[in-house]
Amino acid sequence: MILVTGGAGFIGSNFILDWLAASSEGVVNLDKLTYAGNLASLATLARDPRHVFVRGDIGDAALVSTLLERHRPRAIVNFAAESHVDRSIRGPRAFIDTNVVGTLELLESARTWWQGLAGGERTGFRFLHVSTDEVYGSLAPADPAFSESTPFAPNSPYAASKAGSDHLVRAWHHTYGLPVLTTHCSNNYGPRQFPEKLIPLMIVNALAGRRLPVYGDGQNVRDWLYVGDHCSALRAVLARGRVGETYAIGGGAEMRNLDLVRALCRILDARRPGRDHAAQIEFVADRPGHDRRYAIDATKIERELGWKPAETFETGLARTVDWYLANGDWIDGVQSDEYRRWIDLHYA
Ligand code: NAD
Ligand code: DAU
């Protein structure tokens, strides 16, 4: 067994689906089911005994300890987090509660469990912490890409909370010897991403005939990675990563937001002819403190673990659009009252 936290979210659900497609090893999935958690993403596993879903908080030490003792996982993969930068700007507290305090509690539960293990169970145990490139701050146009040695300079409450959790993970290794691995990935996209993030928001709005809100001048750059490639990188790190190391993961696919939204509109124009989707683009007020550019130098994971993305940005984006076009029920299901309130408040 492995214990996955946050497995009902975007990347976690893709990770579990990919994991169970490739392995007979079961997964315990601990997820609080916040607005971002959605069991419909895991509907195909409803009758699969290899997937054990538990609704709960990573900060609930009693629950986590019980799960560790009951299932004896050989690894914890920690996806659970508050993940949306805009929400962190409007309400940072939940980000500190889960990303910092929740990670602290999870680390303590893992440490207590791991210290009681012996032999191969102890030496083989891993705590894989899934983090972000946003901890490195923002790049100028000519700066070299982020790598594992780039100093932390988080700019948003979200990024600061993730940086805080990363420091805790590092310290738990240095001080207690907990066998940790940390990854720093660039922007993911693909199926099952909640439509508050750029790509699914634009697809959902475009299909509904709503405006496509581009922040500021639309020239901010992100380095996009298809979610399936992030999942394969995490499997490689878990299998072969060196304990205590960090790994930067990215797609080598830098895009300006406006270019990306236009590319999306072109795919939609082809799939749903009759509407000029780009005419729905509207420039709106910028995000406060908006990071200008992210880019990842993924040389280390390529060299040490032989990982490379399988998807190009063009193929990945087309697959993503096709998934949303084929999954209208999923889109309807996640647009809860809470979602509509967020959209109304944020884009008012
Ligand atoms: P998401 O918001 O889609 O999913 C987060 C999941 O965590 C949800 O299912 C939610 O219910 C759950 N959760 C939240 N608080 C919890 C708690 N206290 N206890 C248990 N479960 C809790 O996020 P995502 O985009 O899938 O990101 C997953 C992880 O990957 C996060 O740690 C994020 O920082 C990191 N990451 C994301 C990206 C990206 O582009 N999305 C890139 C790099 C790293
Ligand atoms: O870099 C990794 C990070 O990528 C992850 O750690 C975060 O969890 C994830 O949310 C993502 O953060 P971003 O802030 O880069 O993603 P988001 O989709 O919110 O925005 C992408 C870019 O698009 C960013 O420059 C802001 C812009 N944007 C976003 C929204 C929601 C818009 O122009 N309009 C929008 O409506």
CSV table of C-alpha atoms and ligand atoms in Angstrom, one decimal:
chain,number,residue,atom,x,y,z
A,1,MET,CA,0.0,0.0,0.0
A,2,ILE,CA,0.9,3.6,-0.4
A,3,LEU,CA,-0.9,6.5,1.4
A,4,VAL,CA,-1.8,9.4,-0.9
A,5,THR,CA,-3.1,12.6,0.6
A,6,GLY,CA,-5.3,15.0,-1.5
A,7,GLY,CA,-6.1,12.2,-3.9
A,8,ALA,CA,-9.5,13.6,-4.8
A,9,GLY,CA,-7.9,16.8,-6.2
A,10,PHE,CA,-6.6,17.4,-9.7
A,11,ILE,CA,-3.1,15.9,-9.6
A,12,GLY,CA,-3.8,13.4,-6.8
A,13,SER,CA,-6.7,11.8,-8.7
A,14,ASN,CA,-4.7,11.6,-11.9
A,15,PHE,CA,-1.8,10.1,-9.9
A,16,ILE,CA,-4.1,7.4,-8.3
A,17,LEU,CA,-5.7,6.5,-11.7
A,18,ASP,CA,-2.3,6.2,-13.4
A,19,TRP,CA,-0.8,4.3,-10.4
A,20,LEU,CA,-3.6,1.7,-10.3
A,21,ALA,CA,-3.5,1.3,-14.1
A,22,ALA,CA,0.2,0.4,-13.9
A,23,SER,CA,0.5,-1.4,-10.5
A,24,SER,CA,-1.3,-4.0,-8.3
A,25,GLU,CA,-0.2,-2.1,-5.2
A,26,GLY,CA,-3.2,-0.5,-3.4
A,27,VAL,CA,-3.7,3.1,-2.4
A,28,VAL,CA,-5.2,4.6,0.7
A,29,ASN,CA,-6.5,8.0,-0.3
A,30,LEU,CA,-6.9,10.5,2.6
A,31,ASP,CA,-8.7,13.7,1.4
A,32,LYS,CA,-10.7,16.3,3.3
A,33,LEU,CA,-12.9,16.9,0.3
A,34,THR,CA,-12.7,20.7,0.3
A,35,TYR,CA,-14.3,22.5,-2.6
A,36,ALA,CA,-11.4,21.3,-4.7
A,37,GLY,CA,-11.8,17.6,-3.9
A,38,ASN,CA,-14.2,15.6,-6.0
A,39,LEU,CA,-14.9,11.9,-5.9
A,40,ALA,CA,-16.4,12.0,-9.3
A,41,SER,CA,-12.8,12.2,-10.6
A,42,LEU,CA,-12.4,8.7,-9.1
A,43,ALA,CA,-15.7,7.3,-10.2
A,44,THR,CA,-14.1,4.5,-12.2
A,45,LEU,CA,-12.6,3.2,-9.0
A,46,ALA,CA,-15.8,3.0,-7.0
A,47,ARG,CA,-15.8,-0.8,-6.9
A,48,ASP,CA,-12.0,-1.3,-7.0
A,49,PRO,CA,-10.8,-2.8,-3.7
A,50,ARG,CA,-7.3,-1.5,-4.3
A,51,HIS,CA,-8.6,2.1,-3.7
A,52,VAL,CA,-9.5,2.8,-0.1
A,53,PHE,CA,-11.0,6.3,0.3
A,54,VAL,CA,-11.0,8.0,3.7
A,55,ARG,CA,-12.4,11.5,4.2
A,56,GLY,CA,-10.2,13.4,6.7
A,57,ASP,CA,-7.6,16.0,7.4
A,58,ILE,CA,-3.9,15.5,7.1
A,59,GLY,CA,-3.7,17.6,10.3
A,60,ASP,CA,-5.8,14.9,12.2
A,61,ALA,CA,-2.9,13.1,13.9
A,62,ALA,CA,-5.1,10.4,15.5
A,63,LEU,CA,-6.7,9.6,12.2
A,64,VAL,CA,-3.4,9.5,10.3
A,65,SER,CA,-1.8,7.3,13.0
A,66,THR,CA,-4.7,4.9,12.8
A,67,LEU,CA,-4.4,4.7,9.0
A,68,LEU,CA,-0.6,4.1,9.2
A,69,GLU,CA,-1.0,1.3,11.7
A,70,ARG,CA,-3.9,-0.3,9.8
A,71,HIS,CA,-2.5,-0.2,6.3
A,72,ARG,CA,1.3,-0.1,6.9
A,73,PRO,CA,2.0,2.0,3.7
A,74,ARG,CA,5.5,1.8,2.4
A,75,ALA,CA,5.3,5.5,1.3
A,76,ILE,CA,3.2,8.7,1.9
A,77,VAL,CA,2.7,10.9,-1.2
A,78,ASN,CA,1.5,14.3,0.0
A,79,PHE,CA,-0.6,16.2,-2.5
A,80,ALA,CA,-3.0,17.7,0.1
A,81,ALA,CA,-3.0,21.5,0.0
A,82,GLU,CA,-4.9,24.6,-0.6
A,83,SER,CA,-3.6,25.3,-4.2
A,84,HIS,CA,-5.1,28.4,-5.7
A,85,VAL,CA,-3.1,31.6,-5.6
A,86,ASP,CA,-6.1,33.9,-6.0
A,87,ARG,CA,-7.9,32.3,-3.1
A,88,SER,CA,-4.7,32.7,-1.0
A,89,ILE,CA,-4.7,36.4,-1.7
A,90,ARG,CA,-8.3,36.8,-0.5
A,91,GLY,CA,-8.0,34.4,2.5
A,92,PRO,CA,-4.6,33.2,3.5
A,93,ARG,CA,-5.5,31.5,6.7
A,94,ALA,CA,-6.7,28.2,5.2
A,95,PHE,CA,-3.3,28.0,3.4
A,96,ILE,CA,-1.4,28.2,6.6
A,97,ASP,CA,-3.7,25.8,8.3
A,98,THR,CA,-3.3,23.0,5.7
A,99,ASN,CA,-0.1,23.7,3.9
A,100,VAL,CA,2.0,24.6,7.0
A,101,VAL,CA,0.3,23.2,10.1
A,102,GLY,CA,-1.3,20.3,8.3
A,103,THR,CA,2.1,19.3,6.8
A,104,LEU,CA,3.7,19.6,10.2
A,105,GLU,CA,1.1,17.2,11.7
A,106,LEU,CA,1.5,14.8,8.8
A,107,LEU,CA,5.3,14.8,9.3
A,108,GLU,CA,4.9,14.2,13.0
A,109,SER,CA,2.6,11.3,12.4
A,110,ALA,CA,4.9,9.9,9.7
A,111,ARG,CA,8.0,10.3,12.0
A,112,THR,CA,6.4,8.5,14.9
A,113,TRP,CA,5.3,5.7,12.7
A,114,TRP,CA,8.6,5.4,10.9
A,115,GLN,CA,10.6,5.5,14.1
A,116,GLY,CA,8.7,2.4,15.3
A,117,LEU,CA,9.5,0.4,12.1
A,118,ALA,CA,12.4,-2.0,11.8
A,119,GLY,CA,14.4,-3.7,9.0
A,120,GLY,CA,13.3,-3.3,5.4
A,121,GLU,CA,10.1,-1.6,6.3
A,122,ARG,CA,12.1,1.2,7.9
A,123,THR,CA,14.8,1.6,5.3
A,124,GLY,CA,12.3,1.4,2.4
A,125,PHE,CA,9.9,4.0,3.8
A,126,ARG,CA,9.5,7.3,1.9
A,127,PHE,CA,7.7,10.6,2.5
A,128,LEU,CA,7.3,12.3,-0.9
A,129,HIS,CA,6.2,15.9,-0.6
A,130,VAL,CA,4.7,17.4,-3.8
A,131,SER,CA,5.6,21.1,-4.0
A,132,THR,CA,5.7,23.8,-6.6
A,133,ASP,CA,8.1,26.0,-8.6
A,134,GLU,CA,6.3,29.1,-7.1
A,135,VAL,CA,8.5,28.9,-4.0
A,136,TYR,CA,11.3,30.3,-6.2
A,137,GLY,CA,9.6,33.6,-6.9
A,138,SER,CA,9.5,35.3,-10.3
A,139,LEU,CA,11.9,35.4,-13.3
A,140,ALA,CA,12.9,38.3,-15.6
A,141,PRO,CA,12.7,37.5,-19.3
A,142,ALA,CA,16.4,36.7,-19.7
A,143,ASP,CA,16.9,34.9,-16.3
A,144,PRO,CA,18.0,31.2,-16.4
A,145,ALA,CA,15.2,28.8,-15.4
A,146,PHE,CA,14.6,27.7,-11.8
A,147,SER,CA,16.6,24.7,-10.6
A,148,GLU,CA,17.0,22.8,-7.3
A,149,SER,CA,19.7,25.4,-6.2
A,150,THR,CA,17.6,28.5,-6.8
A,151,PRO,CA,17.0,30.3,-3.5
A,152,PHE,CA,13.4,30.4,-2.2
A,153,ALA,CA,11.7,33.8,-2.7
A,154,PRO,CA,7.9,33.1,-2.5
A,155,ASN,CA,5.7,36.0,-3.4
A,156,SER,CA,2.1,35.0,-2.8
A,157,PRO,CA,0.6,33.7,0.5
A,158,TYR,CA,0.1,30.3,-1.3
A,159,ALA,CA,3.8,30.2,-2.4
A,160,ALA,CA,4.9,31.2,1.1
A,161,SER,CA,2.8,28.5,2.7
A,162,LYS,CA,4.3,25.9,0.3
A,163,ALA,CA,7.8,27.2,1.0
A,164,GLY,CA,7.0,26.8,4.8
A,165,SER,CA,6.0,23.2,4.3
A,166,ASP,CA,9.1,22.5,2.2
A,167,HIS,CA,11.3,23.8,5.0
A,168,LEU,CA,9.6,21.6,7.5
A,169,VAL,CA,10.0,18.5,5.3
A,170,ARG,CA,13.7,19.4,4.8
A,171,ALA,CA,14.2,19.8,8.6
A,172,TRP,CA,12.4,16.6,9.4
A,173,HIS,CA,15.0,14.8,7.3
A,174,HIS,CA,18.0,16.7,8.6
A,175,THR,CA,17.0,16.5,12.3
A,176,TYR,CA,15.2,13.2,12.6
A,177,GLY,CA,16.4,11.3,9.5
A,178,LEU,CA,12.9,10.9,8.1
A,179,PRO,CA,13.5,9.6,4.5
A,180,VAL,CA,11.9,12.5,2.5
A,181,LEU,CA,11.9,13.4,-1.1
A,182,THR,CA,10.6,16.8,-2.4
A,183,THR,CA,9.5,17.8,-5.9
A,184,HIS,CA,9.0,21.3,-7.3
A,185,CYS,CA,6.8,21.2,-10.4
A,186,SER,CA,5.7,23.9,-12.8
A,187,ASN,CA,2.1,24.5,-13.9
A,188,ASN,CA,0.1,21.4,-14.6
A,189,TYR,CA,-2.9,21.0,-16.9
A,190,GLY,CA,-5.0,18.1,-18.1
A,191,PRO,CA,-8.2,16.3,-17.2
A,192,ARG,CA,-10.0,16.8,-13.8
A,193,GLN,CA,-8.5,20.2,-13.0
A,194,PHE,CA,-10.9,22.4,-11.1
A,195,PRO,CA,-12.2,25.3,-13.3
A,196,GLU,CA,-10.8,28.0,-11.1
A,197,LYS,CA,-7.4,27.6,-12.7
A,198,LEU,CA,-6.5,29.2,-16.0
A,199,ILE,CA,-6.9,26.4,-18.6
A,200,PRO,CA,-10.1,24.7,-17.3
A,201,LEU,CA,-11.7,28.1,-16.5
A,202,MET,CA,-11.1,29.3,-20.0
A,203,ILE,CA,-12.5,26.0,-21.5
A,204,VAL,CA,-15.6,26.1,-19.3
A,205,ASN,CA,-16.2,29.8,-19.9
A,206,ALA,CA,-15.6,29.5,-23.6
A,207,LEU,CA,-18.1,26.7,-24.0
A,208,ALA,CA,-20.7,28.6,-21.9
A,209,GLY,CA,-20.3,31.8,-24.0
A,210,ARG,CA,-18.9,33.7,-21.1
A,211,ARG,CA,-15.9,36.1,-21.2
A,212,LEU,CA,-12.4,34.8,-21.0
A,213,PRO,CA,-10.7,37.0,-18.3
A,214,VAL,CA,-7.0,37.5,-18.9
A,215,TYR,CA,-5.2,39.3,-16.0
A,216,GLY,CA,-3.2,42.4,-16.7
A,217,ASP,CA,-1.5,42.5,-20.1
A,218,GLY,CA,-1.6,38.7,-20.6
A,219,GLN,CA,2.2,38.6,-21.0
A,220,ASN,CA,2.9,36.6,-17.9
A,221,VAL,CA,4.7,33.3,-18.7
A,222,ARG,CA,4.2,29.9,-17.2
A,223,ASP,CA,6.0,26.6,-18.0
A,224,TRP,CA,3.2,24.0,-18.7
A,225,LEU,CA,3.4,20.3,-18.0
A,226,TYR,CA,0.7,17.7,-18.8
A,227,VAL,CA,-0.5,16.1,-15.6
A,228,GLY,CA,0.3,12.6,-16.7
A,229,ASP,CA,3.9,13.6,-17.1
A,230,HIS,CA,4.0,15.1,-13.6
A,231,CYS,CA,2.6,11.7,-12.4
A,232,SER,CA,5.3,9.7,-14.2
A,233,ALA,CA,7.9,12.0,-12.7
A,234,LEU,CA,6.6,11.4,-9.2
A,235,ARG,CA,6.6,7.7,-9.7
A,236,ALA,CA,10.3,7.9,-10.8
A,237,VAL,CA,11.2,10.0,-7.8
A,238,LEU,CA,9.4,7.6,-5.5
A,239,ALA,CA,11.1,4.6,-7.0
A,240,ARG,CA,14.6,5.9,-7.6
A,241,GLY,CA,15.0,9.4,-6.0
A,242,ARG,CA,17.8,9.9,-3.6
A,243,VAL,CA,16.6,10.4,0.0
A,244,GLY,CA,16.8,14.0,1.2
A,245,GLU,CA,17.0,15.4,-2.4
A,246,THR,CA,14.8,17.8,-4.2
A,247,TYR,CA,13.8,17.5,-7.9
A,248,ALA,CA,12.6,20.2,-10.2
A,249,ILE,CA,10.0,19.0,-12.7
A,250,GLY,CA,8.9,21.0,-15.8
A,251,GLY,CA,7.6,20.6,-19.3
A,252,GLY,CA,10.1,23.0,-21.1
A,253,ALA,CA,6.9,24.6,-22.5
A,254,GLU,CA,7.0,28.3,-21.7
A,255,MET,CA,3.9,30.2,-22.9
A,256,ARG,CA,2.5,33.7,-22.4
A,257,ASN,CA,-1.0,33.6,-21.0
A,258,LEU,CA,-2.5,35.4,-23.9
A,259,ASP,CA,-0.9,33.1,-26.5
A,260,LEU,CA,-2.1,30.1,-24.5
A,261,VAL,CA,-5.7,31.4,-24.4
A,262,ARG,CA,-5.6,32.1,-28.1
A,263,ALA,CA,-4.3,28.6,-28.8
A,264,LEU,CA,-7.1,27.2,-26.7
A,265,CYS,CA,-9.6,29.2,-28.7
A,266,ARG,CA,-8.2,27.9,-32.0
A,267,ILE,CA,-8.7,24.3,-30.8
A,268,LEU,CA,-12.3,25.1,-29.7
A,269,ASP,CA,-13.0,26.8,-33.0
A,270,ALA,CA,-12.1,23.6,-34.7
A,271,ARG,CA,-14.0,21.3,-32.4
A,272,ARG,CA,-17.1,23.6,-32.0
A,273,PRO,CA,-17.3,25.5,-35.3
A,274,GLY,CA,-19.6,28.5,-35.6
A,275,ARG,CA,-18.3,30.7,-32.8
A,276,ASP,CA,-15.1,32.9,-32.7
A,277,HIS,CA,-14.1,32.0,-29.2
A,278,ALA,CA,-11.2,34.5,-29.1
A,279,ALA,CA,-13.8,37.3,-29.3
A,280,GLN,CA,-14.7,36.3,-25.7
A,281,ILE,CA,-11.2,37.3,-24.4
A,282,GLU,CA,-11.3,40.3,-22.1
A,283,PHE,CA,-8.5,41.9,-20.2
A,284,VAL,CA,-9.3,42.3,-16.5
A,285,ALA,CA,-7.5,43.7,-13.4
A,286,ASP,CA,-4.2,42.1,-12.6
A,287,ARG,CA,-3.5,39.7,-9.7
A,288,PRO,CA,-1.8,41.6,-6.9
A,289,GLY,CA,1.9,40.7,-6.8
A,290,HIS,CA,1.5,38.6,-10.0
A,291,ASP,CA,4.7,36.6,-10.7
A,292,ARG,CA,5.9,37.5,-14.2
A,293,ARG,CA,7.6,34.3,-15.4
A,294,TYR,CA,8.2,30.7,-14.2
A,295,ALA,CA,10.4,28.3,-16.0
A,296,ILE,CA,12.0,25.0,-14.9
A,297,ASP,CA,15.4,23.5,-15.7
A,298,ALA,CA,14.6,19.8,-15.4
A,299,THR,CA,18.1,18.6,-16.1
A,300,LYS,CA,18.6,16.8,-12.7
A,301,ILE,CA,15.6,14.6,-12.9
A,302,GLU,CA,16.3,13.8,-16.6
A,303,ARG,CA,19.9,12.9,-15.8
A,304,GLU,CA,19.5,11.1,-12.5
A,305,LEU,CA,16.2,9.3,-13.1
A,306,GLY,CA,15.9,9.2,-16.8
A,307,TRP,CA,12.5,11.1,-16.8
A,308,LYS,CA,11.2,13.1,-19.7
A,309,PRO,CA,7.7,14.3,-20.5
A,310,ALA,CA,5.9,12.2,-23.1
A,311,GLU,CA,3.4,14.9,-24.1
A,312,THR,CA,4.1,18.1,-26.1
A,313,PHE,CA,2.2,21.2,-25.2
A,314,GLU,CA,0.2,20.9,-28.5
A,315,THR,CA,-0.8,17.2,-28.0
A,316,GLY,CA,-1.5,17.7,-24.2
A,317,LEU,CA,-3.6,20.8,-24.8
A,318,ALA,CA,-5.7,19.1,-27.5
A,319,ARG,CA,-6.2,16.0,-25.2
A,320,THR,CA,-7.2,18.3,-22.4
A,321,VAL,CA,-9.8,20.1,-24.4
A,322,ASP,CA,-11.2,16.8,-25.7
A,323,TRP,CA,-11.5,15.5,-22.1
A,324,TYR,CA,-13.5,18.5,-21.1
A,325,LEU,CA,-15.7,18.3,-24.2
A,326,ALA,CA,-16.4,14.6,-23.4
A,327,ASN,CA,-17.1,15.2,-19.7
A,328,GLY,CA,-19.9,17.7,-19.4
A,329,ASP,CA,-21.3,15.9,-16.4
A,330,TRP,CA,-18.0,16.3,-14.5
A,331,ILE,CA,-18.0,20.0,-15.4
A,332,ASP,CA,-21.6,20.4,-14.2
A,333,GLY,CA,-20.9,18.5,-11.0
A,334,VAL,CA,-18.0,20.7,-9.8
A,335,GLN,CA,-19.8,24.0,-10.5
A,336,SER,CA,-21.4,24.0,-7.0
A,337,ASP,CA,-22.9,27.1,-5.3
A,338,GLU,CA,-19.6,27.6,-3.6
A,339,TYR,CA,-17.9,27.7,-7.1
A,340,ARG,CA,-20.4,30.2,-8.4
A,341,ARG,CA,-20.0,32.4,-5.4
A,342,TRP,CA,-16.2,32.4,-5.9
A,343,ILE,CA,-16.5,33.3,-9.6
A,344,ASP,CA,-19.0,36.1,-8.8
A,345,LEU,CA,-16.8,37.5,-6.0
A,346,HIS,CA,-13.5,37.2,-7.8
A,347,TYR,CA,-14.5,38.4,-11.2
A,348,ALA,CA,-17.1,41.0,-10.2
B,1,NAD,P1,-6.2,20.7,-5.8
B,1,NAD,O1,-6.6,21.9,-5.1
B,1,NAD,O2,-6.9,20.3,-7.1
B,1,NAD,O3,-6.4,19.4,-4.8
B,1,NAD,C1,-6.1,19.5,-3.5
B,1,NAD,C2,-6.7,18.3,-2.8
B,1,NAD,O4,-6.3,18.3,-1.4
B,1,NAD,C3,-8.3,18.4,-2.8
B,1,NAD,O5,-8.8,17.1,-3.1
B,1,NAD,C4,-8.6,18.8,-1.3
B,1,NAD,O6,-9.9,18.3,-0.9
B,1,NAD,C5,-7.5,18.1,-0.6
B,1,NAD,N1,-7.2,18.8,0.7
B,1,NAD,C6,-7.1,20.1,1.0
B,1,NAD,N2,-6.8,20.3,2.3
B,1,NAD,C7,-6.7,19.1,2.9
B,1,NAD,C8,-6.5,18.7,4.2
B,1,NAD,N3,-6.2,19.5,5.2
B,1,NAD,N4,-6.4,17.3,4.4
B,1,NAD,C9,-6.6,16.4,3.4
B,1,NAD,N5,-6.9,16.8,2.2
B,1,NAD,C10,-7.0,18.1,1.9
B,1,NAD,O7,-4.6,20.8,-6.0
B,1,NAD,P2,-3.7,20.2,-7.2
B,1,NAD,O8,-3.6,21.2,-8.2
B,1,NAD,O9,-4.1,18.8,-7.4
B,1,NAD,O10,-2.3,20.2,-6.4
B,1,NAD,C11,-1.9,19.1,-5.6
B,1,NAD,C12,-0.5,19.4,-5.0
B,1,NAD,O11,0.4,19.7,-6.0
B,1,NAD,C13,-0.5,20.7,-4.1
B,1,NAD,O12,0.3,20.4,-3.0
B,1,NAD,C14,0.1,21.7,-5.0
B,1,NAD,O13,0.7,22.7,-4.2
B,1,NAD,C15,1.0,20.9,-5.8
B,1,NAD,N6,1.3,21.5,-7.2
B,1,NAD,C16,0.3,21.8,-8.0
B,1,NAD,C17,0.6,22.3,-9.3
B,1,NAD,C18,-0.5,22.7,-10.3
B,1,NAD,O14,-0.2,23.2,-11.3
B,1,NAD,N7,-1.8,22.4,-10.0
B,1,NAD,C19,1.9,22.4,-9.7
B,1,NAD,C20,2.9,22.1,-8.8
B,1,NAD,C21,2.6,21.6,-7.6
B,2,DAU,O1,3.6,26.9,-10.9
B,2,DAU,C1,2.9,25.9,-10.2
B,2,DAU,C2,1.6,26.5,-9.7
B,2,DAU,O2,0.7,26.7,-10.9
B,2,DAU,C3,0.9,25.6,-8.7
B,2,DAU,O3,1.7,25.5,-7.5
B,2,DAU,C4,-0.5,26.2,-8.3
B,2,DAU,O4,-1.1,25.3,-7.4
B,2,DAU,C5,-1.3,26.3,-9.6
B,2,DAU,O5,-2.5,26.9,-9.3
B,2,DAU,C6,-0.6,27.2,-10.6
B,2,DAU,O6,-0.5,28.5,-10.2
B,2,DAU,P1,-0.7,29.8,-11.2
B,2,DAU,O7,-1.1,31.0,-10.4
B,2,DAU,O8,0.4,29.9,-12.1
B,2,DAU,O9,-2.0,29.2,-11.9
B,2,DAU,P2,-3.4,29.8,-12.4
B,2,DAU,O10,-4.0,28.8,-13.3
B,2,DAU,O11,-4.2,30.4,-11.3
B,2,DAU,O12,-2.9,31.0,-13.4
B,2,DAU,C7,-2.0,30.8,-14.5
B,2,DAU,C8,-1.7,32.1,-15.1
B,2,DAU,O13,-2.9,32.6,-15.7
B,2,DAU,C9,-1.3,33.2,-14.1
B,2,DAU,O14,-0.3,34.0,-14.7
B,2,DAU,C10,-2.5,34.0,-13.8
B,2,DAU,C11,-3.3,33.9,-15.1
B,2,DAU,N1,-4.8,33.9,-15.0
B,2,DAU,C12,-5.4,33.0,-14.1
B,2,DAU,C13,-6.8,33.1,-14.0
B,2,DAU,C14,-7.4,32.1,-13.0
B,2,DAU,C15,-5.5,34.8,-15.8
B,2,DAU,O15,-5.0,35.6,-16.6
B,2,DAU,N2,-6.9,34.8,-15.6
B,2,DAU,C16,-7.5,34.0,-14.8
B,2,DAU,O16,-8.8,34.0,-14.7
